[in-house]
Coordinates of C-alpha atoms and ligand atoms in Angstrom, one line a residue:
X1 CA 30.1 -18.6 25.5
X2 CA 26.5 -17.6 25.3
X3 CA 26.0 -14.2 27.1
X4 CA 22.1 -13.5 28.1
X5 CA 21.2 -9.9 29.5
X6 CA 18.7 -10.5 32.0
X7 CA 19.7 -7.7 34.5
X8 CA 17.6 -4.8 32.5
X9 CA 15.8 -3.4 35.7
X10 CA 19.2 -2.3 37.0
X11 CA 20.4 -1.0 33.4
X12 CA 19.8 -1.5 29.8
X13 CA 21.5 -1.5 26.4
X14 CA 21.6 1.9 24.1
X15 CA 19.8 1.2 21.4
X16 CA 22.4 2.0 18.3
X17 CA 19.3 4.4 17.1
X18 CA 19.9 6.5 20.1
X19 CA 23.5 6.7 19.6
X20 CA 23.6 7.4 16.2
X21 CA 21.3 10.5 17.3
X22 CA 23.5 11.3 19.9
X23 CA 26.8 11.3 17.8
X24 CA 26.4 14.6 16.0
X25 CA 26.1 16.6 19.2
X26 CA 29.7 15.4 20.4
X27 CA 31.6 16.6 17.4
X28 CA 29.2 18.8 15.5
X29 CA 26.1 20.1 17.5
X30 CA 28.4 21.4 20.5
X31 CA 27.0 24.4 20.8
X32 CA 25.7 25.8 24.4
X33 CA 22.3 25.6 23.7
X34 CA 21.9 29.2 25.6
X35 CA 23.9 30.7 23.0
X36 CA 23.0 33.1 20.2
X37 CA 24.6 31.8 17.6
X38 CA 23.8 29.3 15.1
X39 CA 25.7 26.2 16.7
X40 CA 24.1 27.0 19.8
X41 CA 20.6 27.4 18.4
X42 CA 20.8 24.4 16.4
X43 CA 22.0 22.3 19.8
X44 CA 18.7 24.4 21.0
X45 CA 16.4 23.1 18.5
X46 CA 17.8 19.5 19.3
X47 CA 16.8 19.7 22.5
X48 CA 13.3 21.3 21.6
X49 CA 12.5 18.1 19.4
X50 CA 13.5 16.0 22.4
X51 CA 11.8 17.5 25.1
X52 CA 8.4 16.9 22.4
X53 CA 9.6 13.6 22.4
X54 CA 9.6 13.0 25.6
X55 CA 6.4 15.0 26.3
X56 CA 4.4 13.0 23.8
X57 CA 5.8 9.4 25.6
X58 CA 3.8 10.5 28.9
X59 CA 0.8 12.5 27.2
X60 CA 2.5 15.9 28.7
X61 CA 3.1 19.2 27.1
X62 CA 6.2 20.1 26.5
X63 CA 7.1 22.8 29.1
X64 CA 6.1 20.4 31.4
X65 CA 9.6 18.2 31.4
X66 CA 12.5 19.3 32.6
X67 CA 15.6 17.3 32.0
X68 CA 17.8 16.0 34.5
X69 CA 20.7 13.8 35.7
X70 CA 19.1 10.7 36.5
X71 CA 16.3 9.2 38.5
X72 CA 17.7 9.9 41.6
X73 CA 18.0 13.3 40.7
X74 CA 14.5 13.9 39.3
X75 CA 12.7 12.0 42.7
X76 CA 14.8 14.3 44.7
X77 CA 13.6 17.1 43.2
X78 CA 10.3 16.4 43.0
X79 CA 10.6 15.4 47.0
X80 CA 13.2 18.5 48.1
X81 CA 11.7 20.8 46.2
X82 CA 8.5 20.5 47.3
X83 CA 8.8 21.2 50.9
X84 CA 11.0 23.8 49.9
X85 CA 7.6 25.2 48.1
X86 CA 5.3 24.5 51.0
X87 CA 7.1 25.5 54.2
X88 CA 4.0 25.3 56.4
X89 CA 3.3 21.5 55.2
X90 CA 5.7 19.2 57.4
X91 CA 4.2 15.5 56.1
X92 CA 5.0 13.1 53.3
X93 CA 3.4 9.7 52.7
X94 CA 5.2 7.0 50.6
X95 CA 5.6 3.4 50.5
X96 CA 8.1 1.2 52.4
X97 CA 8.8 -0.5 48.7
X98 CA 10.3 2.6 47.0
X99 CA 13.4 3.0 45.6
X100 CA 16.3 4.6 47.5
X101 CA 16.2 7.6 45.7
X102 CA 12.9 8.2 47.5
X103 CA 13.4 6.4 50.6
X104 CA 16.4 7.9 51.4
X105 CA 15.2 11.7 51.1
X106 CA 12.2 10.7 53.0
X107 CA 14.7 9.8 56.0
X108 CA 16.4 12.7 55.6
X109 CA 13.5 14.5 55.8
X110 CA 12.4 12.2 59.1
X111 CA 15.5 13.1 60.6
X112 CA 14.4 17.1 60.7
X113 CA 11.3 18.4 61.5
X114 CA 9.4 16.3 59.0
X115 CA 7.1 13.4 59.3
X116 CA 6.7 10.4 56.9
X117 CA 4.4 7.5 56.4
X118 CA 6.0 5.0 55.5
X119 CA 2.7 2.8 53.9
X120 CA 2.6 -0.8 54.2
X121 CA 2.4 -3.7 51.4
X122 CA 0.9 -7.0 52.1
X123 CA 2.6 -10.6 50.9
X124 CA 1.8 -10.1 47.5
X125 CA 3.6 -6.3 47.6
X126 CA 0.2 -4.7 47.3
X127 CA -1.1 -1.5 49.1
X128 CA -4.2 -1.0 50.9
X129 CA -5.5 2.1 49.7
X130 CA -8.0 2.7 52.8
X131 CA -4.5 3.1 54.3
X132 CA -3.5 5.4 52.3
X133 CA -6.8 7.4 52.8
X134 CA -6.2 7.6 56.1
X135 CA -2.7 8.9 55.9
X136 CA -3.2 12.2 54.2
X137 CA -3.4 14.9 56.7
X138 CA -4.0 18.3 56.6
X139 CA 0.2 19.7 56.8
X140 CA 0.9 16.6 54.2
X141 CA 2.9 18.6 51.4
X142 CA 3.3 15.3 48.9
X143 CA 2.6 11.8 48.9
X144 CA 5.0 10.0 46.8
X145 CA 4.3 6.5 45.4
X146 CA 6.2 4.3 42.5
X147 CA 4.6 2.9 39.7
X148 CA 6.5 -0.3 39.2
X149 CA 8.4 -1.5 41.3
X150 CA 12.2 -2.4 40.4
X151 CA 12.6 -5.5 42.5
X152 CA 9.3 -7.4 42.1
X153 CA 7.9 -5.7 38.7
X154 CA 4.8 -5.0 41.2
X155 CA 2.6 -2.7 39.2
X156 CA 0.2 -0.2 41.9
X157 CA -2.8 1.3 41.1
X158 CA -1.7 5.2 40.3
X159 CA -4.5 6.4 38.5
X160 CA -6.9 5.2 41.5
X161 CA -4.2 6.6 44.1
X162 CA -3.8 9.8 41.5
X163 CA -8.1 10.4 42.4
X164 CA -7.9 10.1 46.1
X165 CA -4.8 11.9 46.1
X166 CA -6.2 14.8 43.7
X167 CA -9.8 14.6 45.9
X168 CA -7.6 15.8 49.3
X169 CA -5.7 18.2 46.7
X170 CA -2.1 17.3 47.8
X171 CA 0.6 17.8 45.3
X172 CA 1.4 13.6 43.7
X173 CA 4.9 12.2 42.7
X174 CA 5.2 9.4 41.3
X175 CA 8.7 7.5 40.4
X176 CA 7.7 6.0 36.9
X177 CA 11.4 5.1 36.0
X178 CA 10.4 1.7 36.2
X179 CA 7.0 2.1 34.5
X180 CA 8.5 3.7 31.7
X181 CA 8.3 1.4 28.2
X182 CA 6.7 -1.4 29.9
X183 CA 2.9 -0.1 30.7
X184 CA 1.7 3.3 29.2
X185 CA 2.3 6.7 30.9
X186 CA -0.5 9.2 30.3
X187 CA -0.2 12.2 33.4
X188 CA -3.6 13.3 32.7
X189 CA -5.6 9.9 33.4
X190 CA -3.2 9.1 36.4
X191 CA -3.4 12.7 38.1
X192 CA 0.2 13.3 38.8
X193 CA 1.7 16.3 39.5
X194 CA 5.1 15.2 39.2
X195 CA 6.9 12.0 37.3
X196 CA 10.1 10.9 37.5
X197 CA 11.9 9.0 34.4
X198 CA 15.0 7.9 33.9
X199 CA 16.8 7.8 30.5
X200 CA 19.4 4.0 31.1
X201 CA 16.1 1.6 32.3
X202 CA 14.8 2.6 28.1
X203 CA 17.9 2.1 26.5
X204 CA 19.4 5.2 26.5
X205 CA 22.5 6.0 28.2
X206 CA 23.5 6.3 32.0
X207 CA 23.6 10.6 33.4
X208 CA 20.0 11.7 32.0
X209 CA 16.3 11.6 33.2
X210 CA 13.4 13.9 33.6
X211 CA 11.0 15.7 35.9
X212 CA 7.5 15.8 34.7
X213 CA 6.3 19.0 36.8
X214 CA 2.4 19.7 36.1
X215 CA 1.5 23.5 34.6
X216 CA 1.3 25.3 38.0
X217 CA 2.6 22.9 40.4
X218 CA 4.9 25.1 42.8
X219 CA 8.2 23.6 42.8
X220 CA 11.7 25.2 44.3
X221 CA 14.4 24.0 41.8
X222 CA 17.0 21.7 43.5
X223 CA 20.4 22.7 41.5
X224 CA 19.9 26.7 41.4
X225 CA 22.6 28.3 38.6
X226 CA 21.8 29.8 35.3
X227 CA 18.4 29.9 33.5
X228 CA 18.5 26.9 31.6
X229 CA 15.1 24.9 32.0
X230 CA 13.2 27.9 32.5
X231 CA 15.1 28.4 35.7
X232 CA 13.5 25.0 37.1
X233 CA 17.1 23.2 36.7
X234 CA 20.4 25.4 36.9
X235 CA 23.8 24.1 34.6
X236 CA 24.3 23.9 30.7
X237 CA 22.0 21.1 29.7
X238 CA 23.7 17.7 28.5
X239 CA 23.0 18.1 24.8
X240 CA 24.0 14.6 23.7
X241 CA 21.9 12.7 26.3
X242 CA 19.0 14.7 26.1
X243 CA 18.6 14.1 22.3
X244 CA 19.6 10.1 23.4
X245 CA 16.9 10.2 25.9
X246 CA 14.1 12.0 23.3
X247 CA 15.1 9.5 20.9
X248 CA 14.7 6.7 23.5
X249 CA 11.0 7.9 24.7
X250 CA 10.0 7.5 20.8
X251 CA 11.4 4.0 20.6
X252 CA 9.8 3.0 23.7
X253 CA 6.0 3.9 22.7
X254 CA 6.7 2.2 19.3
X255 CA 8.1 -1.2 21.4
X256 CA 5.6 -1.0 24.1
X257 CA 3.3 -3.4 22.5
X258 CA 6.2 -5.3 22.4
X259 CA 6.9 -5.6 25.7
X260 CA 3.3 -6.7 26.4
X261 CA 3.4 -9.5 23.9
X262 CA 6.8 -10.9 23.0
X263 CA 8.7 -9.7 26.4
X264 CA 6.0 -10.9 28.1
X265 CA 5.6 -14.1 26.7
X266 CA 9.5 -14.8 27.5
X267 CA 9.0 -14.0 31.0
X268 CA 6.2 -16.0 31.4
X269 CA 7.9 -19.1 29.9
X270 CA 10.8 -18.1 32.1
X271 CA 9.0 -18.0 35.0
X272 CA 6.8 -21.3 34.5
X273 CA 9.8 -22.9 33.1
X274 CA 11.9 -22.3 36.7
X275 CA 8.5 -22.7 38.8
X276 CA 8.6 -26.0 37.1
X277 CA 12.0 -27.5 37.0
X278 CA 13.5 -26.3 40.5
X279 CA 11.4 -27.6 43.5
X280 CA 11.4 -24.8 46.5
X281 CA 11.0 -22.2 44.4
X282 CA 7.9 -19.6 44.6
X283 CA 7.2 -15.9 43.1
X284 CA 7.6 -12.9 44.7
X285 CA 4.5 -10.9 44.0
X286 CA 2.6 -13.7 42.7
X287 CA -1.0 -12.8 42.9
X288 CA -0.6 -8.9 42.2
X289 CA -0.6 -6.9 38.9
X290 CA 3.1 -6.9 37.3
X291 CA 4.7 -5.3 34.8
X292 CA 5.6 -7.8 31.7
X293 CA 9.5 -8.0 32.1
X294 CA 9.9 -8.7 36.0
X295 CA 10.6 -12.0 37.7
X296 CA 11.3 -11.9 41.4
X297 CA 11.7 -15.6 42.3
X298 CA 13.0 -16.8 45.9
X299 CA 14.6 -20.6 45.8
X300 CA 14.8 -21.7 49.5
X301 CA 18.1 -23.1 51.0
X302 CA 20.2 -21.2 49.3
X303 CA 22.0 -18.1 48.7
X304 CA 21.2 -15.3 46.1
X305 CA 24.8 -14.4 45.5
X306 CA 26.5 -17.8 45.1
X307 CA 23.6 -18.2 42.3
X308 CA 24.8 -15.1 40.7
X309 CA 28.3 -15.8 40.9
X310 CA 27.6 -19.6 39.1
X311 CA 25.1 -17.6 36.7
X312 CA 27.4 -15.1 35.8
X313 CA 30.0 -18.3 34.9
X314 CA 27.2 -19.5 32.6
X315 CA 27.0 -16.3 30.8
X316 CA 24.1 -14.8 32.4
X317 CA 23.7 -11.4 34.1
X318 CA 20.9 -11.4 36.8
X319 CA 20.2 -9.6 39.9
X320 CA 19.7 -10.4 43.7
X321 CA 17.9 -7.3 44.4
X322 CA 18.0 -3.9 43.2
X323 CA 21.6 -2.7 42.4
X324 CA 22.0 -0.2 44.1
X325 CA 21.9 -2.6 47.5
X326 CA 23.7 -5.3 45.8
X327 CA 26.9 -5.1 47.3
X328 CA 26.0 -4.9 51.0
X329 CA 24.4 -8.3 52.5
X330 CA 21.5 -5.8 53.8
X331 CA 18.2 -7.9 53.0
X332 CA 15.9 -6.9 50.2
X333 CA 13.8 -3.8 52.1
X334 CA 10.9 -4.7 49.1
X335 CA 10.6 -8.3 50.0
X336 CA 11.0 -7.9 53.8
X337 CA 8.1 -5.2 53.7
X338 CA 6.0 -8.0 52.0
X339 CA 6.8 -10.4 55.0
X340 CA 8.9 -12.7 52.9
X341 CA 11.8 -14.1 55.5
X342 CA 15.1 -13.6 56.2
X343 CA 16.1 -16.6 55.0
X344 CA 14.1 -16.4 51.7
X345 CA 14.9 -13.4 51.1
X346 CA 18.7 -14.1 50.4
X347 CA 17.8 -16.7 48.1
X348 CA 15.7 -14.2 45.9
X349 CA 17.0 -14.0 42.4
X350 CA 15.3 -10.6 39.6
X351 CA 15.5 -11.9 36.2
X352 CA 14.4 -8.8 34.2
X353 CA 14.6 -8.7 30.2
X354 CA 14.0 -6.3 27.2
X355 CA 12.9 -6.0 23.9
X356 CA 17.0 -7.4 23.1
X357 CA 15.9 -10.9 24.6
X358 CA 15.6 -13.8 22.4
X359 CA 13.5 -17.1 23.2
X360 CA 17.2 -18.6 22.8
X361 CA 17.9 -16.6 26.2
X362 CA 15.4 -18.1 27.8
X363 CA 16.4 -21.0 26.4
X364 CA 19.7 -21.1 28.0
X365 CA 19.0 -19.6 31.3
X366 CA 16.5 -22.8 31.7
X367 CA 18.8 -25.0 30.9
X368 CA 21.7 -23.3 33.3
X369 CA 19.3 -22.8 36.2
X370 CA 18.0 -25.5 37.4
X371 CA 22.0 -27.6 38.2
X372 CA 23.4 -24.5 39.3
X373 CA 20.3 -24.6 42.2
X374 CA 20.9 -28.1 42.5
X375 CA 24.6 -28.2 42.9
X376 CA 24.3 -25.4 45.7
X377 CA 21.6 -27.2 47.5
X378 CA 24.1 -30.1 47.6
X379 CA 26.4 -27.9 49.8
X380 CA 24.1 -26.2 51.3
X381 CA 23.9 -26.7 55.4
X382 CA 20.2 -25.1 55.6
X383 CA 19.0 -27.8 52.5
X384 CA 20.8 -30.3 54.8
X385 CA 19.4 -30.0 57.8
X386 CA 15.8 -28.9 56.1
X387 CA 16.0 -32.9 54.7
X388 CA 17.0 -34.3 57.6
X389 CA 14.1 -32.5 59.2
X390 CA 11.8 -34.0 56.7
X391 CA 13.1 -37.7 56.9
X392 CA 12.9 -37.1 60.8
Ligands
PLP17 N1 13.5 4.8 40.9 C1 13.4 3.5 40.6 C2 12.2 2.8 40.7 C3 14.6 2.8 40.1 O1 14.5 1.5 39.8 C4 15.8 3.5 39.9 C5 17.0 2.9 39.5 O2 17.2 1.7 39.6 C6 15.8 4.9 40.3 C7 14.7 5.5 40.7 C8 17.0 5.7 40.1 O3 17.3 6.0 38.8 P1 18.8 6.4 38.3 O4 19.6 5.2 38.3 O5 18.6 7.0 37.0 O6 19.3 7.4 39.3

């Protein structure tokens, strides 16, 4: 059977390019890198050559990144560790869209003596940036806003937020792990302080990311242990994933006009294809700026999961939301914050691909698609009583 990968906002495949980077430092490069000698200085050097990597992918310096776990490590950081730096500021703005790895620190935060504005996104998952002016204060320590957004592919306007942001002189995070390989990340035109990445959305594996922390931006370090990152980030550095992840940064700049041509081109057949052939069916996001790989389509009358269950029986790996809610029945916080309705909301299906998709993907999930709506439609007690409402 034809297996078609169309899940790559939750995850993506290593690259063998990456791996066969990564190899040595299992068996051969397993030096600590804070070790004098020469197997330690040589896993050193390694690391060196990936943090340039990395640095040169968002237009950084060097000393600027500092490698960590994952996403959800690097957003907490930049989020934690800023209050921990500010302990007079008491005030956080963010979006009601971000991920959980922001949105969930922010309610921690709420919970103590903190307050946090949640900003809100229209229908088409944009902000209104006169809201956001009026929502930085005078205690407000951080505002922290994504770049693309994993559900809808909904791209916002950071360098514009980065100037009003930078004009009230308040420290700006933004979570780019979505951003990363699909537009280009420069942290000097976008006037960020702080940028979250995370190595498994660019083909590299799952356990590494990176904290972009601007020269002089105060910062308390979340893990505190030994002096590894310049003492930003405690614990021996995970050698093998950091080269991985350097490797990965380098094959993303060289595929992103890739993404913006041939990736993009898929989606857009994908998404005109499906728009097409299934009736009920409309975009989520439609009218606002999206990055090239995202499709966020809600088919009314039925039920996001049983799609995925009869997709996954055709071969095809998609998404009902982001992963990490997948699981629970909880709605989709991204599209009820853009209004969408309950209802609609459980029939929302992300289709994201990479630079490994094929035209014979797309292909085959339009052929698959459009029965597999049908034949649930059939059974389905809301399409029922929807058609009987219409022949009423
Ligand atoms: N931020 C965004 C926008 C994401 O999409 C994700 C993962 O889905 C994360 C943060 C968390 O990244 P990680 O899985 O590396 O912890």
């Amino acid at each position: 059977m034809r297996r078609v990968y169309a899940d790559n906002n939750a995850t993506t495949r290593v690259d063998e390019r990456v791996v066969e980077e990564m190899l040595p430092a299992f068996t051969q490069v397993y030096g600590n890198p804070s070790s004098m000698h020469t197997l330690g200085a040589e896993a050193e050097k390694r690391i060196r050559l990936a943090r340039e990597r990395v640095a040169k992918f968002i237009k950084a310096d060097p000393s600027e990144i500092v490698f960590t776990s994952c996403g959800t490590e690097s957003d907490n950081a930049a989020l934690f560790g800023t209050f921990e730096a500010y302990p007079n500021k008491k005030h956080i703005v963010t979006t009601k869209v971000e991920h959980p790895a922001v949105l969930n620190p922010c309610q921690l935060l709420a919970k103590k003596d903190y307050s946090v504005t949640f900003l809100s996104v229209n229908s088409e998952g944009m902000l209104d940036l006169d809201e956001l002016k009026d929502s930085i204060r005078d205690d407000t320590a951080i505002v922290s806003i994504m770049y693309a957004n994993n559900e809808t592919g909904v791209v916002f306007p950071i360098e514009q937020i980065g100037q009003i942001v930078k004009e009230r002189g308040v420290v700006f995070h933004v979570d780019a792990v979505q951003a990363a390989g699909k537009i280009p990340l420069d942290v000097e035109k976008l006037n960020v302080d702080l940028l979250s990445l995370s190595g498994h959305k660019i083909h590299a594996p799952k356990g590494v990311g990176a904290l972009y922390i601007r020269r002089g931006t105060k910062l308390r370090p979340l893990l505190v242990g030994g002096h590894q990152e310049k003492g930003r980030r405690g614990g021996t550095e995970n050698v093998p994933y950091i080269i991985g992840f350097g490797k990965a940064c380098e094959l993303a700049s060289e595929h992103l006009p890739e993404m913006n041509t041939r990736v993009k081109t898929m989606r857009d057949r994908l998404q005109n294809g499906l728009l097409k052939s299934v009736p009920h069916a409309s975009l989520n996001g439609a009218k606002s700026p999206r990055g090239p790989n995202t499709l966020s389509i809600r088919f009314e009358y039925v039920e996001g999961e049983s799609i995925l269950l009869l997709l996954d029986r055709e071969g095809i790996a998609a998404s009902s939301g982001s992963a990490c809610t997948s699981g629970s029945l909880e709605p989709s916080h991204v599209l009820r914050a853009m209004g969408v309705p309950y209802t609609s909301v459980h029939g929302s299906i992300r289709l994201s691909l990479s630079r490994f998709n094929t035209d014979q993907d797309i292909d085959h999930i339009l052929e698959k698609f459009p029965p597999i709506i049908a034949r649930l439609r059939e059974i389905s007690p809301f399409a029922k009583a929807s058609a009987k409402e219409v022949n009423a």
